[in-house]
CSV table of C-alpha atoms in Angstrom, one decimal:
chain,number,residue,atom,x,y,z
W,1,MET,CA,58.2,43.2,-95.1
W,2,LYS,CA,59.3,44.6,-91.8
W,3,PRO,CA,58.8,48.3,-91.2
W,4,PRO,CA,61.9,50.6,-91.3
W,5,LEU,CA,63.9,50.4,-88.1
W,6,SER,CA,63.3,53.4,-85.8
W,7,CYS,CA,65.8,55.8,-84.4
W,8,ASN,CA,65.7,58.5,-81.8
W,9,THR,CA,65.0,61.6,-83.9
W,10,ARG,CA,62.5,63.3,-81.7
W,11,ASP,CA,64.6,66.5,-81.8
W,12,LEU,CA,64.5,66.7,-85.6
W,13,PRO,CA,61.8,68.5,-87.7
W,14,ASP,CA,59.3,66.1,-89.3
W,15,ALA,CA,60.8,66.3,-92.8
W,16,LEU,CA,64.2,65.4,-91.4
W,17,GLN,CA,62.9,62.3,-89.7
W,18,MET,CA,61.9,60.6,-92.9
W,19,LEU,CA,65.0,60.8,-95.1
W,20,PHE,CA,65.7,58.1,-97.7
W,21,ASP,CA,68.9,57.6,-99.6
W,22,SER,CA,67.8,56.6,-103.1
W,23,HIS,CA,71.3,55.6,-104.2
W,24,ASN,CA,74.4,54.4,-102.4
W,25,HIS,CA,76.9,51.6,-102.3
W,26,LEU,CA,77.1,50.4,-98.7
W,27,GLN,CA,78.7,47.2,-99.9
W,28,SER,CA,81.9,49.1,-101.0
W,29,PRO,CA,85.1,47.8,-99.2
W,30,ARG,CA,86.0,51.5,-98.8
W,31,PHE,CA,83.7,51.6,-95.8
W,32,GLY,CA,85.9,49.0,-94.1
W,33,GLY,CA,83.1,46.4,-93.7
W,34,ASN,CA,81.5,48.0,-90.6
W,35,ALA,CA,77.9,48.1,-91.9
W,36,ASP,CA,76.4,48.1,-88.3
W,37,GLU,CA,78.1,51.3,-87.4
W,38,LEU,CA,77.3,52.9,-90.8
W,39,ILE,CA,73.6,52.2,-90.5
W,40,ARG,CA,73.4,53.1,-86.8
W,41,GLU,CA,74.9,56.5,-87.7
W,42,MET,CA,72.4,56.9,-90.6
W,43,LYS,CA,69.4,56.2,-88.4
W,44,ALA,CA,70.7,58.6,-85.8
W,45,VAL,CA,70.3,61.6,-88.2
W,46,GLY,CA,66.8,60.6,-89.4
W,47,ILE,CA,67.6,58.3,-92.4
W,48,GLN,CA,64.9,55.6,-92.5
W,49,GLY,CA,66.1,53.5,-95.4
W,50,CYS,CA,68.2,53.3,-98.5
W,51,VAL,CA,68.7,51.6,-101.9
W,52,VAL,CA,72.1,49.9,-102.1
W,53,ASN,CA,73.2,49.5,-105.7
W,54,ALA,CA,75.4,46.7,-107.0
W,55,THR,CA,78.0,47.5,-109.6
W,56,ARG,CA,78.9,44.1,-111.0
W,57,GLU,CA,78.0,40.4,-110.5
W,58,ASN,CA,80.8,40.0,-108.0
W,59,ASP,CA,79.1,42.2,-105.5
W,60,TRP,CA,75.5,41.0,-105.9
W,61,ALA,CA,76.0,38.7,-103.0
W,62,ASP,CA,77.3,41.5,-100.8
W,63,VAL,CA,74.3,43.7,-101.5
W,64,ALA,CA,72.0,40.7,-100.9
W,65,ARG,CA,73.6,40.1,-97.5
W,66,LEU,CA,73.0,43.7,-96.5
W,67,ALA,CA,69.4,43.5,-97.6
W,68,GLU,CA,68.9,40.3,-95.6
W,69,ARG,CA,70.7,41.6,-92.5
W,70,PHE,CA,69.0,45.0,-92.4
W,71,GLU,CA,65.6,44.1,-93.8
W,72,GLY,CA,63.3,47.1,-93.9
W,73,PHE,CA,66.2,49.5,-94.1
W,74,VAL,CA,68.4,48.3,-96.9
W,75,PHE,CA,66.6,47.6,-100.3
W,76,PRO,CA,68.8,45.9,-102.9
W,77,ALA,CA,69.4,46.9,-106.5
W,78,PHE,CA,71.2,44.4,-108.7
W,79,GLY,CA,72.9,45.3,-112.0
W,80,ILE,CA,76.1,45.9,-113.9
W,81,HIS,CA,77.6,49.4,-113.9
W,82,PRO,CA,78.9,50.6,-117.3
W,83,TRP,CA,82.5,50.8,-115.9
W,84,PHE,CA,82.3,47.1,-115.3
W,85,ALA,CA,80.5,46.0,-118.5
W,86,HIS,CA,83.6,44.0,-119.4
W,87,THR,CA,83.0,41.8,-116.3
W,88,ALA,CA,79.7,40.4,-117.7
W,89,LYS,CA,80.3,36.7,-118.3
W,90,PRO,CA,78.2,34.5,-120.5
W,91,GLY,CA,74.8,33.8,-118.9
W,92,TRP,CA,74.8,36.9,-116.7
W,93,GLN,CA,71.4,38.0,-118.0
W,94,GLU,CA,69.7,34.9,-116.6
W,95,ARG,CA,71.6,35.1,-113.4
W,96,LEU,CA,70.6,38.7,-113.0
W,97,ARG,CA,67.0,37.7,-113.6
W,98,ARG,CA,67.1,35.1,-110.9
W,99,GLN,CA,68.7,37.5,-108.4
W,100,LEU,CA,66.0,40.1,-109.0
W,101,GLU,CA,63.2,37.5,-108.7
W,102,ARG,CA,64.8,36.1,-105.5
W,103,TYR,CA,64.6,39.2,-103.4
W,104,GLN,CA,61.4,41.0,-102.6
W,105,ASN,CA,61.6,44.7,-103.3
W,106,ALA,CA,64.7,44.3,-105.5
W,107,THR,CA,65.2,46.8,-108.3
W,108,LEU,CA,67.6,46.9,-111.2
W,109,GLY,CA,70.7,49.1,-110.9
W,110,GLU,CA,73.2,50.5,-111.3
W,111,ALA,CA,73.2,50.4,-115.1
W,112,GLY,CA,73.9,52.8,-117.9
W,113,VAL,CA,76.4,54.3,-120.3
W,114,ASP,CA,79.5,56.4,-119.7
W,115,GLY,CA,81.4,58.4,-122.3
W,116,TRP,CA,83.8,59.8,-119.7
W,117,VAL,CA,85.8,56.5,-119.6
W,118,ASP,CA,87.7,55.0,-122.5
W,119,SER,CA,87.2,51.4,-121.4
W,120,PRO,CA,85.0,49.4,-121.6
W,121,SER,CA,84.1,50.4,-125.1
W,122,MET,CA,80.9,52.2,-125.7
W,123,ASP,CA,79.7,49.4,-127.9
W,124,LEU,CA,80.1,46.9,-125.0
W,125,GLN,CA,78.5,49.3,-122.6
W,126,ILE,CA,75.5,49.7,-124.8
W,127,GLU,CA,75.1,46.0,-125.3
W,128,VAL,CA,75.1,45.3,-121.5
W,129,PHE,CA,72.8,48.3,-120.8
W,130,ARG,CA,70.3,47.4,-123.4
W,131,ASP,CA,69.9,43.9,-122.0
W,132,GLN,CA,69.3,45.4,-118.5
W,133,TRP,CA,66.9,48.0,-119.9
W,134,ASP,CA,64.9,45.2,-121.5
W,135,LEU,CA,65.0,43.1,-118.4
W,136,ALA,CA,63.7,45.9,-116.2
W,137,ALA,CA,60.9,46.5,-118.7
W,138,GLU,CA,60.0,42.8,-118.8
W,139,LEU,CA,59.9,42.5,-115.0
W,140,LYS,CA,58.2,45.9,-114.5
W,141,LEU,CA,61.0,47.1,-112.2
W,142,PRO,CA,62.3,50.5,-111.5
W,143,LEU,CA,65.7,51.0,-113.3
W,144,THR,CA,68.5,53.2,-111.8
W,145,VAL,CA,70.5,54.7,-114.7
W,146,HIS,CA,74.0,56.1,-114.7
W,147,CYS,CA,74.8,58.4,-117.7
W,148,LEU,CA,77.8,60.6,-118.1
W,149,LYS,CA,78.8,62.3,-121.4
W,150,ALA,CA,76.7,59.7,-123.3
W,151,TRP,CA,73.3,61.3,-123.7
W,152,GLU,CA,72.8,60.6,-127.3
W,153,GLU,CA,73.8,57.0,-126.8
W,154,LEU,CA,71.2,56.8,-124.0
W,155,PHE,CA,68.5,58.4,-126.1
W,156,HIS,CA,69.2,56.0,-129.0
W,157,ILE,CA,68.7,53.1,-126.7
W,158,ILE,CA,65.5,54.5,-125.2
W,159,ASP,CA,64.0,55.6,-128.5
W,160,SER,CA,64.8,52.3,-130.3
W,161,SER,CA,63.4,50.1,-127.5
W,162,GLN,CA,59.9,48.7,-127.9
W,163,LYS,CA,59.3,48.6,-124.2
W,164,ALA,CA,60.4,50.7,-121.2
W,165,PRO,CA,60.8,50.1,-117.5
W,166,ASP,CA,57.8,51.3,-115.5
W,167,LYS,CA,60.0,53.9,-113.8
W,168,ILE,CA,63.5,55.3,-114.5
W,169,LEU,CA,65.7,57.0,-112.0
W,170,MET,CA,68.5,59.2,-113.4
W,171,HIS,CA,70.8,58.9,-110.5
W,172,SER,CA,73.1,61.8,-109.6
W,173,PHE,CA,71.6,63.6,-112.7
W,174,GLY,CA,73.9,66.3,-113.9
W,175,GLY,CA,72.6,67.0,-117.3
W,176,SER,CA,71.0,70.1,-118.8
W,177,LEU,CA,67.4,71.2,-118.6
W,178,GLU,CA,67.0,70.3,-122.3
W,179,ILE,CA,68.1,66.8,-121.6
W,180,ALA,CA,65.8,66.6,-118.5
W,181,GLN,CA,62.9,67.7,-120.6
W,182,ARG,CA,63.6,64.9,-123.2
W,183,LEU,CA,63.7,62.4,-120.4
W,184,LEU,CA,60.5,63.6,-118.8
W,185,LYS,CA,58.7,62.3,-121.9
W,186,TYR,CA,59.3,58.9,-120.3
W,187,ASP,CA,58.5,58.0,-116.6
W,188,THR,CA,61.7,59.6,-115.4
W,189,TRP,CA,62.8,60.9,-112.0
W,190,PHE,CA,66.0,62.7,-111.0
W,191,SER,CA,68.1,62.0,-108.0
W,192,PHE,CA,70.2,64.9,-106.5
W,193,SER,CA,73.5,64.1,-104.8
W,194,GLY,CA,75.4,66.4,-102.4
W,195,TYR,CA,78.3,66.8,-104.8
W,196,PHE,CA,76.1,69.2,-106.8
W,197,LEU,CA,76.2,71.6,-103.8
W,198,GLN,CA,79.8,72.3,-104.7
W,199,PRO,CA,80.0,76.0,-105.8
W,200,ARG,CA,81.4,75.0,-109.2
W,201,LYS,CA,78.3,72.9,-109.8
W,202,ARG,CA,75.8,75.7,-109.3
W,203,LYS,CA,74.4,75.2,-112.8
W,204,VAL,CA,73.2,71.7,-111.9
W,205,LEU,CA,71.4,73.0,-108.8
W,206,GLU,CA,69.7,75.6,-111.0
W,207,VAL,CA,68.5,72.8,-113.3
W,208,TYR,CA,66.9,71.0,-110.4
W,209,LYS,CA,65.0,74.2,-109.4
W,210,GLN,CA,63.4,74.1,-112.9
W,211,LEU,CA,62.4,70.4,-112.7
W,212,PRO,CA,58.9,69.3,-111.7
W,213,ALA,CA,59.0,69.2,-107.9
W,214,ASP,CA,57.3,65.8,-107.9
W,215,ARG,CA,60.1,64.2,-109.8
W,216,ILE,CA,63.1,64.9,-107.4
W,217,LEU,CA,64.7,62.4,-105.1
W,218,LEU,CA,67.8,62.6,-102.8
W,219,GLU,CA,70.9,60.4,-102.7
W,220,THR,CA,74.4,60.3,-101.4
W,221,ASP,CA,76.1,57.9,-103.9
W,222,ALA,CA,78.3,57.1,-100.9
W,223,PRO,CA,81.2,56.4,-100.8
W,224,ASP,CA,81.5,58.8,-103.8
W,225,MET,CA,80.1,62.2,-104.7
W,226,ALA,CA,80.9,63.9,-101.4
W,227,PRO,CA,79.2,67.3,-100.6
W,228,PRO,CA,81.2,70.5,-99.9
W,229,GLU,CA,83.5,70.2,-96.9
W,230,ASP,CA,81.2,72.5,-94.8
W,231,LEU,CA,78.4,70.0,-95.3
W,232,ILE,CA,80.3,66.9,-94.3
W,233,SER,CA,78.7,66.1,-90.9
W,234,LYS,CA,80.4,62.7,-90.7
W,235,PRO,CA,84.1,63.0,-91.5
W,236,THR,CA,85.9,59.8,-92.6
W,237,THR,CA,89.4,58.8,-93.3
W,238,GLY,CA,90.3,59.0,-96.9
W,239,ALA,CA,88.0,60.3,-99.7
W,240,VAL,CA,84.9,58.5,-98.4
W,241,ASN,CA,81.5,60.1,-98.4
W,242,HIS,CA,79.6,58.9,-95.4
W,243,PRO,CA,75.9,58.1,-96.1
W,244,ALA,CA,74.9,60.0,-92.9
W,245,ASN,CA,75.8,63.2,-94.8
W,246,LEU,CA,72.4,62.9,-96.4
W,247,ARG,CA,70.9,64.9,-93.6
W,248,SER,CA,73.2,68.0,-94.1
W,249,ILE,CA,72.6,67.6,-97.9
W,250,ALA,CA,68.9,67.6,-97.3
W,251,GLU,CA,69.1,70.7,-95.1
W,252,ALA,CA,71.1,72.5,-97.7
W,253,PHE,CA,68.8,71.5,-100.5
W,254,GLU,CA,65.8,72.6,-98.5
W,255,ARG,CA,67.4,76.1,-98.1
W,256,GLU,CA,67.5,76.4,-101.9
W,257,PHE,CA,63.9,75.4,-102.3
W,258,PRO,CA,61.7,77.3,-99.8
W,259,GLY,CA,58.2,75.9,-99.3
W,260,GLY,CA,58.6,72.4,-98.1
W,261,ILE,CA,60.6,70.5,-100.7
W,262,LEU,CA,61.7,67.8,-98.3
W,263,GLU,CA,58.1,66.9,-97.6
W,264,GLN,CA,57.5,66.7,-101.4
W,265,ILE,CA,60.6,64.5,-101.8
W,266,HIS,CA,59.3,62.2,-99.1
W,267,LYS,CA,56.1,61.8,-101.2
W,268,ASN,CA,58.2,61.3,-104.3
W,269,THR,CA,60.2,58.6,-102.7
W,270,VAL,CA,57.2,56.7,-101.6
W,271,GLU,CA,55.7,56.9,-105.0
W,272,PHE,CA,58.8,56.0,-106.9
W,273,TRP,CA,60.0,53.1,-104.8
W,274,GLY,CA,56.6,51.8,-103.9
W,275,PHE,CA,57.9,49.6,-101.1
W,276,TRP,CA,58.9,52.4,-98.7
W,277,LYS,CA,56.6,54.7,-96.7
């Protein structure tokens, strides 16, 4: 594996020279297809790598191309998002297995359950997610999980499964401390996105302050989950969250956690993903 591509960040503090975006969707057409510029701007603010998550089978190839073109900076995650469970065609499980085995450092994501949407049905979401859960466990891969307003459904799947993935990342986790404590019984980590710096989401930030410091990662979920307007360092046209906003998100997060939380997050990132240092 090639080392992460370098950028000129000599003017940045050490902790801001080693940022890693644990969850985004750089393959999204909402970025206009200009991956070179996106990644150049990410590197310019100290971002040294990212995990790009697929959402359905139709974009697995797009994620793979980014990983090939920006080897050492883009790490692919392949999966089926609960919003697109209905797109899973017969044989998708084996095709996903082959995709995960084809790419070194691939992980499984984004997968999960979502009670915020009426369609696809929860029954279908559960079926598709359970197969991905089992596959991540079988292949011993980290699993990136999306869960919104479906916590009991998630726990039913987890508790009824005979095996679990080696590591679970609750991406853009916005649940309660009680839910987090239940998840911590498993090898679960929690990824904070800039959206939770919105004043109305203060309760979520307070939950993160009570989590074990060695279980926290950072993400942008770009092009979604934008931070407050005053933290948008890379304005874009339309409602698009630029992944380079990770730096301002990290700085704001650091201010809430005195004592070097970014250095701890760097250690967490290395430990969770394994393939990045």
